[in-house]
Coordinates of C-alpha atoms and ligand atoms in Angstrom, one line a residue:
X1 CA 89.0 90.0 102.1
X2 CA 88.1 86.4 101.8
X3 CA 90.6 84.2 103.6
X4 CA 92.5 81.4 101.8
X5 CA 90.7 78.9 104.0
X6 CA 87.3 80.1 103.0
X7 CA 88.2 80.2 99.3
X8 CA 89.4 76.6 99.6
X9 CA 86.2 75.6 101.2
X10 CA 84.2 77.3 98.5
X11 CA 86.2 75.6 95.7
X12 CA 85.7 72.2 97.3
X13 CA 82.0 72.8 98.0
X14 CA 81.4 73.9 94.4
X15 CA 83.0 70.8 93.1
X16 CA 80.6 68.7 95.2
X17 CA 81.4 64.9 94.6
X18 CA 84.2 65.6 92.1
X19 CA 87.9 65.7 93.0
X20 CA 90.0 68.8 92.6
X21 CA 93.7 68.3 92.0
X22 CA 96.3 69.7 94.4
X23 CA 97.8 71.5 91.4
X24 CA 94.5 73.2 90.5
X25 CA 93.9 74.3 94.1
X26 CA 97.4 75.6 94.4
X27 CA 97.1 77.6 91.2
X28 CA 93.7 79.1 92.1
X29 CA 94.7 79.9 95.7
X30 CA 98.3 81.0 94.9
X31 CA 99.8 78.8 97.6
X32 CA 102.0 75.8 97.6
X33 CA 100.7 72.2 97.5
X34 CA 102.2 71.7 100.9
X35 CA 100.1 74.6 102.2
X36 CA 97.0 73.0 100.6
X37 CA 97.8 69.7 102.4
X38 CA 98.1 71.6 105.7
X39 CA 94.7 73.3 105.1
X40 CA 93.2 69.8 104.5
X41 CA 94.6 68.6 107.9
X42 CA 93.0 71.6 109.5
X43 CA 89.6 70.8 107.9
X44 CA 90.0 67.2 109.3
X45 CA 90.5 68.6 112.7
X46 CA 87.2 70.4 112.2
X47 CA 85.5 67.1 111.7
X48 CA 85.4 66.8 107.9
X49 CA 86.4 63.6 106.3
X50 CA 88.6 64.5 103.4
X51 CA 89.4 62.0 100.7
X52 CA 92.8 62.5 99.1
X53 CA 93.1 60.3 96.0
X54 CA 96.7 59.9 94.6
X55 CA 97.0 61.6 91.1
X56 CA 93.4 62.8 91.3
X57 CA 93.0 65.2 94.1
X58 CA 90.8 66.1 97.0
X59 CA 87.1 66.0 97.8
X60 CA 84.9 66.1 100.9
X61 CA 83.6 62.7 101.8
X62 CA 81.7 63.7 104.9
X63 CA 80.6 67.0 106.2
X64 CA 81.2 68.0 109.8
X65 CA 78.5 68.7 112.3
X66 CA 81.0 70.5 114.6
X67 CA 80.5 74.2 114.8
X68 CA 83.6 76.1 113.6
X69 CA 84.4 79.0 111.4
X70 CA 85.1 76.5 108.5
X71 CA 81.9 74.5 108.9
X72 CA 79.8 77.6 109.0
X73 CA 81.6 79.1 106.0
X74 CA 80.9 75.9 104.1
X75 CA 77.7 76.5 102.1
X76 CA 77.1 79.9 103.6
X77 CA 75.4 81.9 100.9
X78 CA 76.0 85.5 101.9
X79 CA 78.0 88.3 100.4
X80 CA 79.3 90.0 103.6
X81 CA 77.8 88.6 106.8
X82 CA 80.1 85.9 108.1
X83 CA 83.0 86.6 105.8
X84 CA 84.9 86.7 109.0
X85 CA 83.8 84.3 111.7
X86 CA 85.3 84.1 115.2
X87 CA 84.4 80.8 116.8
X88 CA 85.4 79.9 120.4
X89 CA 84.5 76.7 122.3
X90 CA 83.8 78.7 125.5
X91 CA 83.5 82.4 126.2
X92 CA 82.0 84.5 129.0
X93 CA 79.7 86.1 126.4
X94 CA 79.9 86.4 122.7
X95 CA 78.8 90.0 123.2
X96 CA 81.9 90.7 125.2
X97 CA 84.2 89.1 122.5
X98 CA 82.3 91.0 119.8
X99 CA 82.7 94.4 121.5
X100 CA 86.4 93.7 121.8
X101 CA 86.7 92.7 118.2
X102 CA 84.7 95.7 117.0
X103 CA 87.1 98.0 118.9
X104 CA 89.9 96.3 117.1
X105 CA 88.3 97.2 113.8
X106 CA 86.9 93.9 112.7
X107 CA 84.8 94.4 109.5
X108 CA 81.1 94.9 109.2
X109 CA 79.3 91.5 109.3
X110 CA 81.9 89.7 111.5
X111 CA 80.2 86.9 113.4
X112 CA 81.3 85.8 116.9
X113 CA 79.9 82.4 117.8
X114 CA 80.6 80.1 120.8
X115 CA 79.6 76.5 121.8
X116 CA 78.9 77.7 125.3
X117 CA 78.8 80.9 127.3
X118 CA 79.6 81.0 131.0
X119 CA 78.0 84.5 131.5
X120 CA 75.4 84.8 128.7
X121 CA 73.5 88.0 129.1
X122 CA 70.0 88.9 128.1
X123 CA 68.1 92.2 128.1
X124 CA 67.8 94.1 131.4
X125 CA 70.9 92.3 132.7
X126 CA 69.1 89.0 132.8
X127 CA 71.1 85.7 132.6
X128 CA 71.0 83.9 129.3
X129 CA 71.5 80.2 129.8
X130 CA 73.8 78.9 127.1
X131 CA 74.8 75.3 127.6
X132 CA 77.5 73.7 125.4
X133 CA 76.2 72.7 122.0
X134 CA 72.5 73.3 122.9
X135 CA 71.8 76.4 121.0
X136 CA 72.9 79.2 118.7
X137 CA 74.9 81.7 120.8
X138 CA 76.3 84.3 118.5
X139 CA 76.9 88.1 118.1
X140 CA 77.1 90.0 114.8
X141 CA 79.1 93.2 114.4
X142 CA 77.4 95.7 112.2
X143 CA 78.6 99.2 111.1
X144 CA 75.4 100.7 109.7
X145 CA 75.4 104.2 108.4
X146 CA 72.2 105.2 110.1
X147 CA 71.6 107.7 112.9
X148 CA 71.8 106.1 116.4
X149 CA 68.0 106.6 117.1
X150 CA 67.3 104.0 114.4
X151 CA 69.4 101.3 116.0
X152 CA 66.4 99.7 117.9
X153 CA 64.9 99.0 114.4
X154 CA 67.8 96.7 113.8
X155 CA 66.5 94.5 116.7
X156 CA 63.1 94.3 115.2
X157 CA 64.6 93.5 111.8
X158 CA 66.7 90.7 113.4
X159 CA 63.6 89.3 115.1
X160 CA 61.8 89.3 111.8
X161 CA 64.7 87.5 110.1
X162 CA 64.7 84.8 112.8
X163 CA 61.0 84.4 112.6
X164 CA 61.1 84.0 108.8
X165 CA 63.7 81.2 109.2
X166 CA 61.7 79.3 111.8
X167 CA 58.5 79.9 109.8
X168 CA 59.9 77.7 107.0
X169 CA 59.4 74.7 109.2
X170 CA 56.0 73.2 109.4
X171 CA 54.2 73.6 112.6
X172 CA 56.6 76.0 114.4
X173 CA 54.5 79.1 113.6
X174 CA 56.8 81.6 115.4
X175 CA 55.5 84.8 116.9
X176 CA 57.5 87.9 118.0
X177 CA 56.7 89.4 121.4
X178 CA 57.6 93.1 121.3
X179 CA 60.4 94.0 120.9
X180 CA 62.5 91.0 120.4
X181 CA 61.4 87.7 121.9
X182 CA 60.7 84.9 119.4
X183 CA 58.0 82.6 120.7
X184 CA 56.7 79.2 119.7
X185 CA 53.5 78.1 121.3
X186 CA 53.6 81.1 123.6
X187 CA 57.0 80.2 125.0
X188 CA 60.3 82.0 124.3
X189 CA 62.7 80.1 122.0
X190 CA 65.0 83.0 121.1
X191 CA 66.0 86.5 122.2
X192 CA 68.0 89.3 120.8
X193 CA 70.3 91.7 122.6
X194 CA 71.4 94.8 120.6
X195 CA 74.2 97.0 122.0
X196 CA 75.6 100.0 120.3
X197 CA 78.7 102.2 120.5
X198 CA 77.9 105.6 119.1
X199 CA 78.7 109.3 119.0
X200 CA 75.9 111.8 119.1
X201 CA 74.9 111.4 115.4
X202 CA 77.0 108.5 114.2
X203 CA 77.0 104.8 115.1
X204 CA 80.5 103.4 115.5
X205 CA 79.2 99.8 115.6
X206 CA 76.3 97.7 116.8
X207 CA 76.6 94.2 118.3
X208 CA 73.5 92.2 117.6
X209 CA 73.4 89.2 120.0
X210 CA 71.2 86.2 119.1
X211 CA 70.4 83.4 121.5
X212 CA 68.3 80.5 120.0
X213 CA 67.4 77.5 122.2
X214 CA 67.9 74.5 119.9
X215 CA 68.6 71.1 121.4
X216 CA 67.7 71.5 125.1
X217 CA 65.5 68.8 126.6
X218 CA 62.8 69.7 129.1
X219 CA 65.0 69.0 132.1
X220 CA 67.8 71.3 130.7
X221 CA 65.5 74.4 130.9
X222 CA 66.0 76.0 134.4
X223 CA 62.9 75.6 136.6
X224 CA 62.6 79.4 137.1
X225 CA 61.9 80.0 133.4
X226 CA 60.3 76.6 132.6
X227 CA 56.8 78.0 132.2
X228 CA 57.9 80.5 129.5
X229 CA 60.9 79.0 127.7
X230 CA 61.2 76.3 125.1
X231 CA 63.6 74.9 122.5
X232 CA 63.2 73.7 119.0
X233 CA 63.8 70.1 120.2
X234 CA 61.1 70.4 122.8
X235 CA 58.6 71.7 120.3
X236 CA 59.4 69.1 117.6
X237 CA 60.9 66.1 119.4
X238 CA 64.0 66.0 117.2
X239 CA 67.5 67.2 117.3
X240 CA 68.3 70.2 115.0
X241 CA 71.6 70.8 113.2
X242 CA 73.1 74.0 114.6
X243 CA 75.2 74.8 111.6
X244 CA 72.3 74.9 109.2
X245 CA 70.3 77.2 111.5
X246 CA 73.3 79.6 111.8
X247 CA 73.7 79.7 108.1
X248 CA 70.0 80.3 107.5
X249 CA 69.8 83.0 110.1
X250 CA 72.9 84.8 108.6
X251 CA 71.4 84.6 105.1
X252 CA 68.0 85.9 106.2
X253 CA 69.7 88.7 108.2
X254 CA 71.8 89.8 105.3
X255 CA 68.7 90.0 103.1
X256 CA 66.6 91.8 105.7
X257 CA 69.4 94.3 106.5
X258 CA 69.9 95.2 102.8
X259 CA 66.3 95.7 102.2
X260 CA 66.1 97.8 105.4
X261 CA 68.8 100.1 104.2
X262 CA 67.3 100.3 100.7
X263 CA 63.6 100.6 101.5
X264 CA 63.6 101.8 105.1
X265 CA 61.8 100.4 108.1
X266 CA 58.3 100.3 106.4
X267 CA 59.0 96.8 105.0
X268 CA 60.3 95.4 108.2
X269 CA 57.3 96.8 110.1
X270 CA 54.8 95.0 108.0
X271 CA 56.7 91.7 108.2
X272 CA 57.2 92.1 111.9
X273 CA 53.5 92.8 112.4
X274 CA 52.7 89.5 110.5
X275 CA 54.4 87.7 113.4
X276 CA 53.4 90.1 116.1
X277 CA 52.3 88.4 119.3
X278 CA 48.9 89.5 120.6
X279 CA 48.4 92.3 118.1
X280 CA 44.8 93.6 118.5
X281 CA 44.5 92.1 122.0
X282 CA 44.4 93.7 125.4
X283 CA 47.9 93.6 127.0
X284 CA 49.5 94.5 130.3
X285 CA 52.7 96.5 130.1
X286 CA 55.2 97.5 132.7
X287 CA 58.2 99.8 132.8
X288 CA 60.0 99.8 136.2
X289 CA 57.2 99.9 138.7
X290 CA 54.7 101.6 136.3
X291 CA 51.9 99.3 135.0
X292 CA 49.4 99.9 132.3
X293 CA 46.7 98.0 130.4
X294 CA 46.1 98.8 126.8
X295 CA 45.2 97.4 123.4
X296 CA 48.2 96.5 121.3
X297 CA 47.7 98.1 117.9
X298 CA 51.0 97.2 116.3
X299 CA 54.4 99.0 115.8
X300 CA 54.9 102.5 114.7
X301 CA 56.9 103.8 111.7
X302 CA 59.9 104.1 114.0
X303 CA 59.6 100.7 115.7
X304 CA 57.9 101.9 118.9
X305 CA 55.1 99.9 120.4
X306 CA 51.7 101.4 119.4
X307 CA 48.9 101.1 122.0
X308 CA 45.4 102.4 122.6
X309 CA 45.2 103.4 126.2
X310 CA 42.0 103.0 128.3
X311 CA 41.1 106.7 127.5
X312 CA 41.0 105.8 123.8
X313 CA 44.2 107.7 122.9
X314 CA 46.9 106.2 120.7
X315 CA 50.3 106.2 122.4
X316 CA 53.8 105.2 121.4
X317 CA 55.9 103.3 123.9
X318 CA 59.7 103.1 123.5
X319 CA 60.7 101.1 126.5
X320 CA 58.5 98.6 128.4
X321 CA 57.9 94.9 128.8
X322 CA 54.7 93.2 127.7
X323 CA 53.6 90.9 130.6
X324 CA 53.1 87.2 129.8
Ligands
BTN401 C1 67.0 88.5 125.6 O1 66.1 87.9 125.2 O2 67.0 89.0 126.8 C2 68.3 88.6 124.8 C3 69.1 87.3 124.8 C4 70.3 87.4 124.0 C5 71.2 86.2 124.2 C6 72.4 86.2 123.3 S1 73.3 84.7 123.2 C7 74.5 85.4 122.3 C8 74.8 86.8 122.8 N1 75.7 86.7 124.0 C9 75.1 87.0 125.1 O3 75.6 87.1 126.2 N2 73.8 87.4 124.9 C10 73.5 87.2 123.5

């Protein structure tokens, strides 16, 4: 159910420049005028400038750039993703917090977001550098009614949604490196970590972790990954508003998810392939110590990597890394 805080935010947002009286808010939200006043104080703590005009009412004078559950809710155009937002200034990993929340029955679409992570994790147990305020570090709890074998398709769907968001900006031209790295100019700007809790034929929940490098400067990218990592700021020489990006990603993800459930993976596949990095080219793959050279044909109907091996045979690969 939508919280009183987010209903209040929606009412004020819809009113735009106009004032809404305390009486009106109190009637619509079924809470006292004192409670309304307390909510306004909370919004101010979040960085909003609220104008309270005697005998007229309240309106937002200035929007906040601080990430919080309120500032993300404000103007978020989704029906179910992000109806519950858990924001923490610092966490070990939003994945960890999200798993905990999922076990405590938080609803489908809950978003866990942090300003910084002290132990951000990537795929294959790699470290994910997540400095304070420099990127989008968030995990989304999904409870899809699909069989567990389809869960990897959610990763490809998420990658497609992020690529679509970035593609709206001139000059970024994002690509997706199978299965889930988002690249700009051949360098990684975002990654996705999907983790699932499931029984044999039923998913209990999935946590989709998204890391997007936004406002790091060159010197803030660790040396060891410098040659293959970037941020939006490094690519465009400007600061990006984190809240807007979070909202756009959540909106795109909700749309893609609904279309995936309705139409199946086929639609995601063709969108993914539009962004596919090095499709049609010869690639090197490795899985553990095994290496292979092949032509990258695209992705299969189930999301597997489709390659043409050196003997001319078409093969599906479910787990491997494409070398840089
Ligand atoms: C990868 O490319 O290896 C996946 C990176 C995923 C990073 C995100 S940041 C938010 C969430 N919390 C984590 O600890 N990891 C994911």
